[in-house]
mmCIF file of C-alpha atoms in Angstrom:
data_model
loop_
_atom_site.group_PDB
_atom_site.id
_atom_site.type_symbol
_atom_site.label_atom_id
_atom_site.label_comp_id
_atom_site.label_asym_id
_atom_site.label_seq_id
_atom_site.Cartn_x
_atom_site.Cartn_y
_atom_site.Cartn_z
ATOM 1 C CA MET A 163 5.081 -39.823 13.294
ATOM 2 C CA ILE A 164 5.409 -38.621 16.925
ATOM 3 C CA ARG A 165 3.932 -34.978 15.807
ATOM 4 C CA ASN A 166 1.085 -36.320 14.548
ATOM 5 C CA LYS A 167 0.631 -38.295 17.541
ATOM 6 C CA GLU A 168 0.451 -35.112 19.543
ATOM 7 C CA GLU A 169 -1.946 -33.654 16.843
ATOM 8 C CA VAL A 170 -4.264 -36.652 17.173
ATOM 9 C CA GLY A 171 -3.618 -36.675 20.889
ATOM 10 C CA ASP A 172 -4.940 -33.051 21.556
ATOM 11 C CA GLU A 173 -8.335 -33.435 19.540
ATOM 12 C CA PRO A 174 -10.083 -35.589 21.880
ATOM 13 C CA TYR A 175 -9.171 -33.108 24.847
ATOM 14 C CA SER A 176 -10.379 -30.757 23.378
ATOM 15 C CA VAL A 177 -13.846 -32.268 22.486
ATOM 16 C CA CYS A 178 -13.427 -33.685 26.102
ATOM 17 C CA VAL A 179 -12.924 -30.338 27.541
ATOM 18 C CA TYR A 180 -16.238 -29.088 25.335
ATOM 19 C CA ASP A 181 -18.207 -31.926 26.638
ATOM 20 C CA ASN A 182 -17.624 -31.382 30.431
ATOM 21 C CA GLN A 183 -17.932 -27.732 30.311
ATOM 22 C CA ALA A 184 -21.680 -27.602 28.529
ATOM 23 C CA ALA A 185 -22.348 -31.120 29.956
ATOM 24 C CA MET A 186 -26.165 -31.480 31.811
ATOM 25 C CA ASN A 187 -26.093 -34.945 32.972
ATOM 26 C CA LEU A 188 -23.449 -37.208 34.913
ATOM 27 C CA PRO A 189 -23.094 -39.670 31.387
ATOM 28 C CA MET A 190 -21.820 -36.060 29.803
ATOM 29 C CA LEU A 191 -19.548 -35.847 32.269
ATOM 30 C CA ILE A 192 -18.214 -39.537 32.268
ATOM 31 C CA VAL A 193 -17.810 -39.478 28.633
ATOM 32 C CA GLY A 194 -15.961 -35.972 28.584
ATOM 33 C CA ARG A 195 -14.046 -37.775 31.227
ATOM 34 C CA ILE A 196 -13.071 -40.765 29.260
ATOM 35 C CA LEU A 197 -12.037 -38.744 26.258
ATOM 36 C CA LEU A 198 -9.781 -36.433 28.483
ATOM 37 C CA GLY A 199 -7.971 -39.365 29.360
ATOM 38 C CA VAL A 200 -7.207 -40.469 25.880
ATOM 39 C CA GLY A 201 -6.018 -37.043 24.668
ATOM 40 C CA ILE A 202 -3.713 -37.033 28.131
ATOM 41 C CA GLY A 203 -2.929 -40.839 27.376
ATOM 42 C CA PHE A 204 -1.571 -39.765 23.779
ATOM 43 C CA ALA A 205 0.855 -36.571 25.179
ATOM 44 C CA CYS A 206 2.461 -38.749 27.626
ATOM 45 C CA GLN A 207 3.114 -41.309 25.128
ATOM 46 C CA ALA A 208 4.432 -39.251 22.672
ATOM 47 C CA VAL A 209 6.109 -36.041 23.941
ATOM 48 C CA PRO A 210 8.667 -37.756 26.217
ATOM 49 C CA LEU A 211 9.558 -39.762 23.175
ATOM 50 C CA TYR A 212 9.627 -36.830 20.993
ATOM 51 C CA LEU A 213 12.057 -34.467 23.739
ATOM 52 C CA SER A 214 14.383 -37.817 23.783
ATOM 53 C CA GLU A 215 14.752 -38.422 20.062
ATOM 54 C CA ILE A 216 15.329 -35.026 18.908
ATOM 55 C CA ALA A 217 17.942 -33.614 21.933
ATOM 56 C CA PRO A 218 21.451 -33.955 21.643
ATOM 57 C CA SER A 219 22.711 -36.778 24.295
ATOM 58 C CA HIS A 220 24.177 -34.274 26.609
ATOM 59 C CA LEU A 221 21.377 -32.519 26.847
ATOM 60 C CA ARG A 222 18.415 -35.188 26.561
ATOM 61 C CA GLY A 223 17.750 -35.436 30.331
ATOM 62 C CA ALA A 224 17.428 -32.020 30.933
ATOM 63 C CA LEU A 225 14.574 -31.100 27.836
ATOM 64 C CA ASN A 226 13.041 -34.299 28.671
ATOM 65 C CA ILE A 227 12.362 -33.394 32.327
ATOM 66 C CA MET A 228 10.929 -30.215 31.013
ATOM 67 C CA PHE A 229 7.642 -32.102 30.245
ATOM 68 C CA GLN A 230 7.957 -32.941 34.380
ATOM 69 C CA LEU A 231 8.071 -29.224 34.573
ATOM 70 C CA VAL A 232 5.428 -28.107 32.735
ATOM 71 C CA ILE A 233 3.350 -31.027 34.065
ATOM 72 C CA THR A 234 4.124 -29.670 37.844
ATOM 73 C CA PHE A 235 3.321 -25.573 36.775
ATOM 74 C CA GLY A 236 -0.184 -27.007 35.467
ATOM 75 C CA ILE A 237 -0.943 -28.866 38.536
ATOM 76 C CA LEU A 238 -0.047 -26.031 40.484
ATOM 77 C CA CYS A 239 -2.117 -23.506 38.472
ATOM 78 C CA ALA A 240 -5.025 -25.833 38.474
ATOM 79 C CA ASN A 241 -4.654 -26.149 42.393
ATOM 80 C CA LEU A 242 -5.114 -22.547 42.047
ATOM 81 C CA ILE A 243 -8.042 -21.920 39.660
ATOM 82 C CA ASN A 244 -10.559 -24.724 41.185
ATOM 83 C CA TYR A 245 -9.578 -22.982 44.626
ATOM 84 C CA GLY A 246 -10.854 -19.648 43.020
ATOM 85 C CA THR A 247 -13.377 -21.019 40.748
ATOM 86 C CA GLY A 248 -14.845 -23.207 43.828
ATOM 87 C CA LYS A 249 -16.036 -19.782 45.251
ATOM 88 C CA LEU A 250 -18.189 -19.090 42.131
ATOM 89 C CA GLU A 251 -21.658 -20.646 43.077
ATOM 90 C CA PRO A 252 -23.502 -22.225 41.068
ATOM 91 C CA TRP A 253 -21.158 -22.126 37.799
ATOM 92 C CA GLY A 254 -17.598 -21.944 38.965
ATOM 93 C CA TRP A 255 -16.971 -25.587 37.844
ATOM 94 C CA ARG A 256 -17.619 -25.141 34.275
ATOM 95 C CA LEU A 257 -15.450 -22.455 33.817
ATOM 96 C CA SER A 258 -12.614 -24.154 35.646
ATOM 97 C CA LEU A 259 -13.404 -27.152 33.165
ATOM 98 C CA GLY A 260 -13.503 -24.878 30.148
ATOM 99 C CA LEU A 261 -10.011 -23.193 30.891
ATOM 100 C CA ALA A 262 -8.468 -26.576 30.487
ATOM 101 C CA ALA A 263 -8.922 -25.806 26.954
ATOM 102 C CA VAL A 264 -6.074 -23.395 27.024
ATOM 103 C CA PRO A 265 -3.211 -25.524 27.183
ATOM 104 C CA GLY A 266 -4.752 -28.130 24.422
ATOM 105 C CA ILE A 267 -4.995 -24.758 22.159
ATOM 106 C CA ILE A 268 -1.723 -24.127 22.611
ATOM 107 C CA VAL A 269 -0.275 -27.826 21.919
ATOM 108 C CA THR A 270 -2.769 -28.139 19.481
ATOM 109 C CA VAL A 271 -1.219 -25.073 17.340
ATOM 110 C CA GLY A 272 2.698 -25.686 18.709
ATOM 111 C CA SER A 273 2.765 -28.786 17.306
ATOM 112 C CA MET A 274 2.139 -27.967 13.701
ATOM 113 C CA PHE A 275 5.209 -25.930 13.787
ATOM 114 C CA LEU A 276 7.848 -28.989 14.964
ATOM 115 C CA PRO A 277 9.713 -30.728 12.780
ATOM 116 C CA GLU A 278 9.447 -34.516 12.810
ATOM 117 C CA THR A 279 12.389 -36.321 14.814
ATOM 118 C CA PRO A 280 15.217 -37.729 12.452
ATOM 119 C CA ASN A 281 14.695 -40.590 13.607
ATOM 120 C CA SER A 282 10.910 -40.875 12.756
ATOM 121 C CA LEU A 283 12.021 -39.838 9.036
ATOM 122 C CA ILE A 284 14.355 -42.355 8.501
ATOM 123 C CA GLU A 285 12.558 -44.963 9.632
ATOM 124 C CA ARG A 286 10.077 -43.810 6.912
ATOM 125 C CA GLY A 287 13.108 -44.034 4.298
ATOM 126 C CA LYS A 288 13.406 -40.378 4.422
ATOM 127 C CA MET A 289 16.950 -40.651 4.706
ATOM 128 C CA ASP A 290 17.614 -36.969 2.920
ATOM 129 C CA ARG A 291 14.779 -34.885 5.195
ATOM 130 C CA GLY A 292 16.052 -37.182 8.358
ATOM 131 C CA ARG A 293 19.206 -35.574 7.649
ATOM 132 C CA SER A 294 18.936 -32.201 7.068
ATOM 133 C CA THR A 295 16.274 -32.370 9.913
ATOM 134 C CA LEU A 296 18.947 -33.535 12.187
ATOM 135 C CA ILE A 297 21.494 -31.084 11.059
ATOM 136 C CA ARG A 298 19.271 -28.350 11.504
ATOM 137 C CA ILE A 299 18.419 -29.030 14.952
ATOM 138 C CA ARG A 300 21.897 -30.029 16.133
ATOM 139 C CA GLY A 301 22.803 -26.630 14.367
ATOM 140 C CA THR A 302 26.245 -28.257 12.467
ATOM 141 C CA THR A 303 26.941 -30.595 9.463
ATOM 142 C CA ASN A 304 29.175 -32.945 11.264
ATOM 143 C CA VAL A 305 26.620 -35.667 12.047
ATOM 144 C CA ASP A 306 27.784 -38.535 10.159
ATOM 145 C CA GLU A 307 28.340 -40.641 13.427
ATOM 146 C CA GLU A 308 24.582 -40.010 14.594
ATOM 147 C CA PHE A 309 23.090 -40.349 11.300
ATOM 148 C CA ASN A 310 25.305 -43.396 11.046
ATOM 149 C CA ASP A 311 23.515 -44.937 14.161
ATOM 150 C CA MET A 312 20.146 -43.813 13.371
ATOM 151 C CA VAL A 313 20.201 -45.337 9.932
ATOM 152 C CA GLU A 314 21.639 -49.314 11.313
ATOM 153 C CA ALA A 315 18.789 -48.674 14.268
ATOM 154 C CA SER A 316 16.159 -48.083 11.874
ATOM 155 C CA ARG A 317 17.275 -51.110 9.739
ATOM 156 C CA LEU A 318 16.820 -52.949 12.658
ATOM 157 C CA ALA A 319 13.123 -51.356 13.214
ATOM 158 C CA ASN A 320 12.124 -51.978 9.840
ATOM 159 C CA GLU A 321 12.904 -55.930 10.339
ATOM 160 C CA VAL A 322 10.087 -55.817 13.170
ATOM 161 C CA LYS A 323 6.804 -56.087 11.921
ATOM 162 C CA HIS A 324 5.124 -56.595 15.179
ATOM 163 C CA PRO A 325 6.621 -54.526 17.674
ATOM 164 C CA TRP A 326 4.544 -55.325 20.741
ATOM 165 C CA ARG A 327 4.981 -58.799 19.486
ATOM 166 C CA ASN A 328 8.791 -58.592 19.838
ATOM 167 C CA LEU A 329 8.745 -56.327 22.536
ATOM 168 C CA MET A 330 8.284 -59.428 24.589
ATOM 169 C CA GLN A 331 11.056 -61.660 23.475
ATOM 170 C CA ARG A 332 13.798 -62.171 25.904
ATOM 171 C CA ARG A 333 16.772 -59.517 23.926
ATOM 172 C CA TYR A 334 14.510 -56.852 25.217
ATOM 173 C CA ARG A 335 13.400 -58.362 29.026
ATOM 174 C CA PRO A 336 15.731 -56.243 30.572
ATOM 175 C CA GLN A 337 14.196 -52.915 28.851
ATOM 176 C CA LEU A 338 10.787 -54.087 29.737
ATOM 177 C CA ILE A 339 11.524 -54.497 32.981
ATOM 178 C CA VAL A 340 13.108 -51.183 34.095
ATOM 179 C CA GLY A 341 10.551 -49.484 31.494
ATOM 180 C CA THR A 342 7.351 -50.705 33.476
ATOM 181 C CA MET A 343 8.892 -50.724 37.013
ATOM 182 C CA ILE A 344 9.930 -47.406 36.867
ATOM 183 C CA PRO A 345 6.463 -46.255 36.387
ATOM 184 C CA PHE A 346 5.336 -48.804 39.060
ATOM 185 C CA LEU A 347 7.747 -47.509 41.686
ATOM 186 C CA ASN A 348 6.742 -44.236 40.756
ATOM 187 C CA GLN A 349 3.525 -44.289 42.480
ATOM 188 C CA MET A 350 4.989 -46.629 45.125
ATOM 189 C CA THR A 351 7.128 -43.703 46.586
ATOM 190 C CA GLY A 352 3.859 -42.547 48.792
ATOM 191 C CA ILE A 353 3.382 -38.815 46.794
ATOM 192 C CA ASN A 354 -0.373 -39.546 46.470
ATOM 193 C CA ALA A 355 -0.311 -40.037 50.878
ATOM 194 C CA ILE A 356 1.528 -36.706 50.936
ATOM 195 C CA MET A 357 -0.192 -34.668 48.353
ATOM 196 C CA PHE A 358 -3.473 -36.068 50.138
ATOM 197 C CA TYR A 359 -2.634 -35.245 53.839
ATOM 198 C CA ALA A 360 -1.151 -31.750 52.849
ATOM 199 C CA PRO A 361 -4.304 -29.874 53.147
ATOM 200 C CA VAL A 362 -5.329 -31.878 56.452
ATOM 201 C CA LEU A 363 -1.530 -30.468 57.879
ATOM 202 C CA PHE A 364 -2.024 -26.933 56.907
ATOM 203 C CA LYS A 365 -5.725 -26.762 58.617
ATOM 204 C CA THR A 366 -4.324 -28.171 61.576
ATOM 205 C CA ILE A 367 -1.262 -25.394 61.945
ATOM 206 C CA GLY A 368 -4.471 -22.855 61.738
ATOM 207 C CA PHE A 369 -5.361 -21.881 57.951
ATOM 208 C CA GLY A 370 -8.755 -23.006 58.217
ATOM 209 C CA ASN A 371 -10.784 -22.453 55.451
ATOM 210 C CA ASP A 372 -7.758 -21.440 53.416
ATOM 211 C CA ALA A 373 -5.480 -24.667 54.064
ATOM 212 C CA SER A 374 -5.719 -25.923 50.500
ATOM 213 C CA LEU A 375 -5.270 -22.733 48.990
ATOM 214 C CA TYR A 376 -2.256 -23.060 51.316
ATOM 215 C CA SER A 377 -1.223 -26.080 50.378
ATOM 216 C CA ALA A 378 -1.652 -25.863 46.974
ATOM 217 C CA VAL A 379 1.295 -22.776 46.828
ATOM 218 C CA ILE A 380 3.667 -24.041 48.967
ATOM 219 C CA VAL A 381 4.444 -27.958 47.995
ATOM 220 C CA GLY A 382 3.192 -27.042 44.540
ATOM 221 C CA GLY A 383 5.846 -24.379 44.488
ATOM 222 C CA VAL A 384 8.144 -26.633 45.944
ATOM 223 C CA ASN A 385 7.302 -29.543 43.417
ATOM 224 C CA LEU A 386 7.966 -26.662 40.884
ATOM 225 C CA LEU A 387 11.276 -25.279 41.897
ATOM 226 C CA SER A 388 12.475 -28.617 42.839
ATOM 227 C CA THR A 389 12.107 -29.677 39.515
ATOM 228 C CA LEU A 390 13.820 -27.212 38.002
ATOM 229 C CA VAL A 391 16.959 -28.352 40.440
ATOM 230 C CA ALA A 392 16.638 -31.850 38.292
ATOM 231 C CA ILE A 393 16.801 -29.985 34.961
ATOM 232 C CA ALA A 394 19.880 -27.987 35.841
ATOM 233 C CA VAL A 395 22.010 -31.297 37.350
ATOM 234 C CA VAL A 396 20.600 -34.394 35.909
ATOM 235 C CA ASP A 397 23.116 -34.557 32.777
ATOM 236 C CA LYS A 398 26.094 -33.358 35.148
ATOM 237 C CA TRP A 399 25.385 -35.864 37.958
ATOM 238 C CA GLY A 400 23.493 -38.400 35.985
ATOM 239 C CA ARG A 401 20.109 -40.330 37.083
ATOM 240 C CA LYS A 402 21.016 -42.745 39.439
ATOM 241 C CA VAL A 403 22.631 -40.308 41.653
ATOM 242 C CA LEU A 404 19.739 -38.339 41.826
ATOM 243 C CA VAL A 405 17.565 -41.738 43.012
ATOM 244 C CA TYR A 406 20.351 -42.642 45.385
ATOM 245 C CA GLN A 407 20.228 -39.060 47.283
ATOM 246 C CA ALA A 408 16.479 -38.625 46.432
ATOM 247 C CA GLY A 409 16.246 -42.252 47.807
ATOM 248 C CA CYS A 410 17.941 -41.150 51.538
ATOM 249 C CA GLN A 411 15.899 -37.917 51.253
ATOM 250 C CA MET A 412 12.377 -39.635 51.027
ATOM 251 C CA PHE A 413 12.706 -42.610 52.938
ATOM 252 C CA ILE A 414 14.244 -40.206 56.851
ATOM 253 C CA SER A 415 11.089 -38.034 55.860
ATOM 254 C CA LEU A 416 8.452 -40.711 55.472
ATOM 255 C CA ILE A 417 9.861 -42.296 58.643
ATOM 256 C CA LEU A 418 9.695 -39.246 60.422
ATOM 257 C CA VAL A 419 6.470 -38.387 59.256
ATOM 258 C CA GLY A 420 5.028 -41.819 60.565
ATOM 259 C CA ALA A 421 6.738 -41.614 63.856
ATOM 260 C CA ILE A 422 5.288 -38.310 64.419
ATOM 261 C CA LEU A 423 1.307 -39.408 63.719
ATOM 262 C CA GLN A 424 2.044 -42.400 65.786
ATOM 263 C CA TYR A 425 3.297 -40.442 68.905
ATOM 264 C CA TYR A 426 1.183 -37.332 68.748
ATOM 265 C CA LEU A 427 -2.090 -39.249 67.278
ATOM 266 C CA GLY A 428 -2.141 -42.204 69.189
ATOM 267 C CA GLU A 429 -0.665 -40.535 72.778
ATOM 268 C CA HIS A 430 -2.482 -37.048 72.586
ATOM 269 C CA GLY A 431 -5.558 -37.557 69.373
ATOM 270 C CA SER A 432 -3.889 -34.458 67.679
ATOM 271 C CA LEU A 433 -0.713 -32.247 66.310
ATOM 272 C CA SER A 434 0.141 -29.691 67.803
ATOM 273 C CA LYS A 435 0.574 -26.364 65.981
ATOM 274 C CA GLY A 436 4.143 -26.136 65.896
ATOM 275 C CA MET A 437 4.553 -29.923 65.588
ATOM 276 C CA GLY A 438 2.333 -29.448 62.373
ATOM 277 C CA TRP A 439 4.590 -27.067 60.859
ATOM 278 C CA PHE A 440 7.562 -29.427 61.442
ATOM 279 C CA VAL A 441 5.586 -32.273 59.463
ATOM 280 C CA VAL A 442 4.618 -29.681 56.659
ATOM 281 C CA VAL A 443 8.175 -28.913 56.625
ATOM 282 C CA LEU A 444 8.873 -32.880 55.956
ATOM 283 C CA VAL A 445 6.671 -32.955 53.618
ATOM 284 C CA CYS A 446 7.897 -30.296 51.616
ATOM 285 C CA VAL A 447 11.588 -32.215 52.273
ATOM 286 C CA PHE A 448 9.942 -35.505 50.660
ATOM 287 C CA VAL A 449 8.199 -33.526 47.788
ATOM 288 C CA SER A 450 11.335 -31.896 46.757
ATOM 289 C CA ALA A 451 13.273 -35.175 47.076
ATOM 290 C CA PHE A 452 10.311 -36.564 44.715
ATOM 291 C CA ALA A 453 10.439 -33.521 42.094
ATOM 292 C CA TRP A 454 14.057 -33.978 41.155
ATOM 293 C CA SER A 455 13.844 -37.851 40.913
ATOM 294 C CA TRP A 456 11.094 -40.008 40.646
ATOM 295 C CA GLY A 457 8.939 -37.616 39.490
ATOM 296 C CA PRO A 458 10.495 -36.628 36.112
ATOM 297 C CA ILE A 459 12.474 -39.758 35.380
ATOM 298 C CA LEU A 460 8.916 -41.220 35.075
ATOM 299 C CA TRP A 461 8.769 -39.504 31.929
ATOM 300 C CA LEU A 462 13.088 -40.025 31.123
ATOM 301 C CA ILE A 463 14.286 -43.398 31.755
ATOM 302 C CA PRO A 464 11.405 -45.356 29.893
ATOM 303 C CA SER A 465 11.851 -42.805 26.431
ATOM 304 C CA GLU A 466 15.377 -43.354 26.411
ATOM 305 C CA ILE A 467 16.085 -47.059 27.421
ATOM 306 C CA PHE A 468 14.309 -48.894 24.758
ATOM 307 C CA PRO A 469 15.949 -49.516 21.042
ATOM 308 C CA MET A 470 14.034 -47.907 17.894
ATOM 309 C CA GLU A 471 12.302 -51.185 17.035
ATOM 310 C CA VAL A 472 10.445 -51.049 19.870
ATOM 311 C CA ARG A 473 10.356 -47.989 21.237
ATOM 312 C CA SER A 474 6.573 -46.759 20.792
ATOM 313 C CA ALA A 475 5.243 -49.994 21.908
ATOM 314 C CA GLY A 476 7.633 -49.805 24.885
ATOM 315 C CA GLN A 477 6.769 -46.027 26.113
ATOM 316 C CA SER A 478 3.278 -47.152 25.751
ATOM 317 C CA LEU A 479 3.451 -50.128 27.791
ATOM 318 C CA ALA A 480 5.220 -47.810 30.260
ATOM 319 C CA ILE A 481 2.632 -44.907 30.763
ATOM 320 C CA ALA A 482 -0.035 -47.063 30.676
ATOM 321 C CA THR A 483 1.319 -48.852 34.036
ATOM 322 C CA ASN A 484 1.444 -45.929 35.230
ATOM 323 C CA LEU A 485 -1.789 -44.971 34.589
ATOM 324 C CA VAL A 486 -3.232 -48.232 35.744
ATOM 325 C CA PHE A 487 -1.302 -47.342 39.154
ATOM 326 C CA THR A 488 -2.114 -44.013 39.750
ATOM 327 C CA PHE A 489 -5.736 -44.977 39.596
ATOM 328 C CA ALA A 490 -5.470 -48.116 41.741
ATOM 329 C CA ILE A 491 -3.523 -46.301 44.291
ATOM 330 C CA GLY A 492 -5.813 -43.316 43.972
ATOM 331 C CA GLN A 493 -8.805 -45.541 44.292
ATOM 332 C CA SER A 494 -7.222 -47.421 47.516
ATOM 333 C CA LEU A 495 -5.282 -44.481 49.446
ATOM 334 C CA LEU A 496 -8.178 -43.886 51.681
ATOM 335 C CA THR A 497 -9.016 -47.598 52.115
ATOM 336 C CA LEU A 498 -4.976 -47.995 53.229
ATOM 337 C CA LEU A 499 -5.168 -45.051 55.050
ATOM 338 C CA CYS A 500 -7.765 -46.220 57.698
ATOM 339 C CA VAL A 501 -6.553 -49.169 57.683
ATOM 340 C CA PHE A 502 -2.746 -48.752 58.363
ATOM 341 C CA GLU A 503 -3.221 -45.034 59.362
ATOM 342 C CA PHE A 504 0.460 -44.111 59.950
ATOM 343 C CA GLY A 505 2.010 -47.385 59.539
ATOM 344 C CA LEU A 506 0.809 -46.316 55.731
ATOM 345 C CA PHE A 507 4.446 -43.997 55.840
ATOM 346 C CA TYR A 508 6.551 -47.001 56.881
ATOM 347 C CA PHE A 509 4.944 -49.020 53.952
ATOM 348 C CA PHE A 510 5.905 -46.640 51.606
ATOM 349 C CA ALA A 511 9.087 -46.021 53.217
ATOM 350 C CA GLY A 512 9.737 -49.176 52.401
ATOM 351 C CA TRP A 513 9.161 -49.244 49.059
ATOM 352 C CA VAL A 514 11.441 -46.571 48.566
ATOM 353 C CA PHE A 515 13.932 -48.410 50.322
ATOM 354 C CA LEU A 516 13.288 -51.325 47.799
ATOM 355 C CA MET A 517 12.954 -49.167 44.553
ATOM 356 C CA THR A 518 16.741 -47.394 45.336
ATOM 357 C CA VAL A 519 17.966 -50.895 45.337
ATOM 358 C CA PHE A 520 15.914 -51.712 42.903
ATOM 359 C CA VAL A 521 17.920 -48.921 40.515
ATOM 360 C CA GLY A 522 21.468 -49.323 42.107
ATOM 361 C CA PHE A 523 21.599 -52.837 40.747
ATOM 362 C CA LEU A 524 19.295 -53.263 37.683
ATOM 363 C CA MET A 525 19.245 -49.566 35.534
ATOM 364 C CA PRO A 526 22.076 -48.785 33.794
ATOM 365 C CA GLU A 527 23.299 -45.238 33.743
ATOM 366 C CA THR A 528 22.267 -43.590 30.701
ATOM 367 C CA LYS A 529 23.902 -39.908 30.939
ATOM 368 C CA GLY A 530 25.589 -38.542 27.777
ATOM 369 C CA VAL A 531 24.890 -41.942 25.767
ATOM 370 C CA PRO A 532 23.399 -41.377 22.418
ATOM 371 C CA ILE A 533 20.010 -42.527 22.241
ATOM 372 C CA GLU A 534 20.840 -45.206 19.870
ATOM 373 C CA GLU A 535 23.610 -46.884 21.889
ATOM 374 C CA ILE A 536 22.296 -47.371 24.702
ATOM 375 C CA ALA A 537 20.943 -51.096 24.216
ATOM 376 C CA PRO A 538 24.400 -52.386 24.646
ATOM 377 C CA LEU A 539 24.440 -50.901 28.139
ATOM 378 C CA PHE A 540 22.023 -53.720 28.862
ATOM 379 C CA ARG A 541 24.004 -56.397 26.893
ATOM 380 C CA ASN A 542 26.922 -55.370 28.985
ATOM 381 C CA HIS A 543 25.639 -54.994 32.762
ATOM 382 C CA TRP A 544 26.950 -57.542 34.954
ATOM 383 C CA ILE A 545 23.636 -59.051 35.413
ATOM 384 C CA TRP A 546 21.380 -58.158 32.505
ATOM 385 C CA LYS A 547 23.657 -60.062 30.279
ATOM 386 C CA ARG A 548 23.001 -63.237 31.784
ATOM 387 C CA LEU A 549 19.232 -62.539 30.425
ATOM 388 C CA ILE A 550 20.164 -61.139 26.894
ATOM 389 C CA PRO A 551 20.956 -63.413 23.870
ATOM 390 C CA PRO A 552 23.629 -62.837 22.084
ATOM 391 C CA LYS A 553 23.000 -61.250 18.705
ATOM 392 C CA PRO A 554 24.155 -63.597 15.979
ATOM 393 C CA GLU A 555 26.396 -61.163 14.183
ATOM 394 C CA ASP A 556 28.065 -61.723 17.858
ATOM 395 C CA TYR A 557 28.184 -65.485 17.533
ATOM 396 C CA TYR A 558 29.213 -65.687 14.357
ATOM 397 C CA GLU A 559 32.229 -63.367 15.056
ATOM 398 C CA GLN A 560 32.857 -65.206 18.088
ATOM 399 C CA GLU A 561 32.711 -68.669 16.581
ATOM 400 C CA HIS A 562 35.233 -67.192 13.649
ATOM 401 C CA GLU A 563 37.895 -66.438 16.635
ATOM 402 C CA MET A 564 37.523 -69.775 17.733
ATOM 403 C CA LYS A 565 38.056 -71.465 14.819
ATOM 404 C CA LYS A 566 41.043 -69.270 14.167
ATOM 405 C CA MET A 567 42.644 -70.799 17.344
ATOM 406 C CA HIS A 568 41.908 -73.895 16.859
ATOM 407 C CA ILE A 569 39.666 -74.127 19.238
ATOM 408 C CA GLU A 570 36.388 -76.437 19.324
ATOM 409 C CA ASP A 571 32.961 -75.174 20.148
ATOM 410 C CA PRO A 572 31.740 -76.717 22.893
ATOM 411 C CA LYS A 573 28.449 -76.428 21.719
#
């Protein structure tokens, strides 16, 4: 029940806000942050799945990316709030943490009015309610084909008693690889390194103590506006086209930033104001490319590629992968920056090249494909079809055809 997951996820989130705001010592803050992680984990797992299941196929990409749009808006607001409350000593940090309750309350109340997805209702045997919900959200009674696809997917899903165990089976290996590599590669774009270095750049070009504010507004604004671009074009151009274009843009930006830092910091020890502005432009170019490609497809691709019988488990694993590597990159970034210096940007540029190749060869295009018909894209993919065993019905149909043609099965 996806909607209930959203409601359950908001409970620990709300508790954590109160715990953090009222914290009297470090252990209280740590407990609050743990509860915050639980709530965010529920939301990141449930919301993209809900959007992908409830959206019509021709709008699934745009509607799903709205989740990323709200995240970018939230990041921008949080940075501005933190900048403002940071000047309110000594209680400003409590106000900052307390204001986090506002989106939690909105999501909790709003989720009470959301319908269950037809897929979820059908999977739990509520056929009539599932059909009526599908008719209501599609705005037409001509839903027979889509409804039948959901019923068949539900039949297969109900045969699976242990989705986590089944997820590891060979037939789901392509989705498992793509679904976990996408969130891993998302973190290897270098977005955290760019975001970390941005306030330093703004201080270099003369913004002084307001560098963090201008960094939040300019970089955060570019991030937000570029996500709107993704919403506008993802269902027209497709997921892979955005990744190809953004891959080139991100690769060039990282190489140029690395080269500029190598030359100026190596030869002069600092950036000139003019060159600092140029690097800021390159940072915005990089962030814009990330925002209309690897930012939103982190949520979109894993939520749509797994079959119904393992969809929840697959999405959970994808989100866990992202959060683990977000933590790992965040904790190691300063060390990497000290060790590699400007070479860190070359390092991430290499990863951008590899991930663009990965998408080109191994990720099928899912634009406009109904969510319950995406699995055949992997079975027919020129690489993945070598890994996926044929469905039993496919084998018996092939055997029947061979007998009709009087051809002996080589087996």
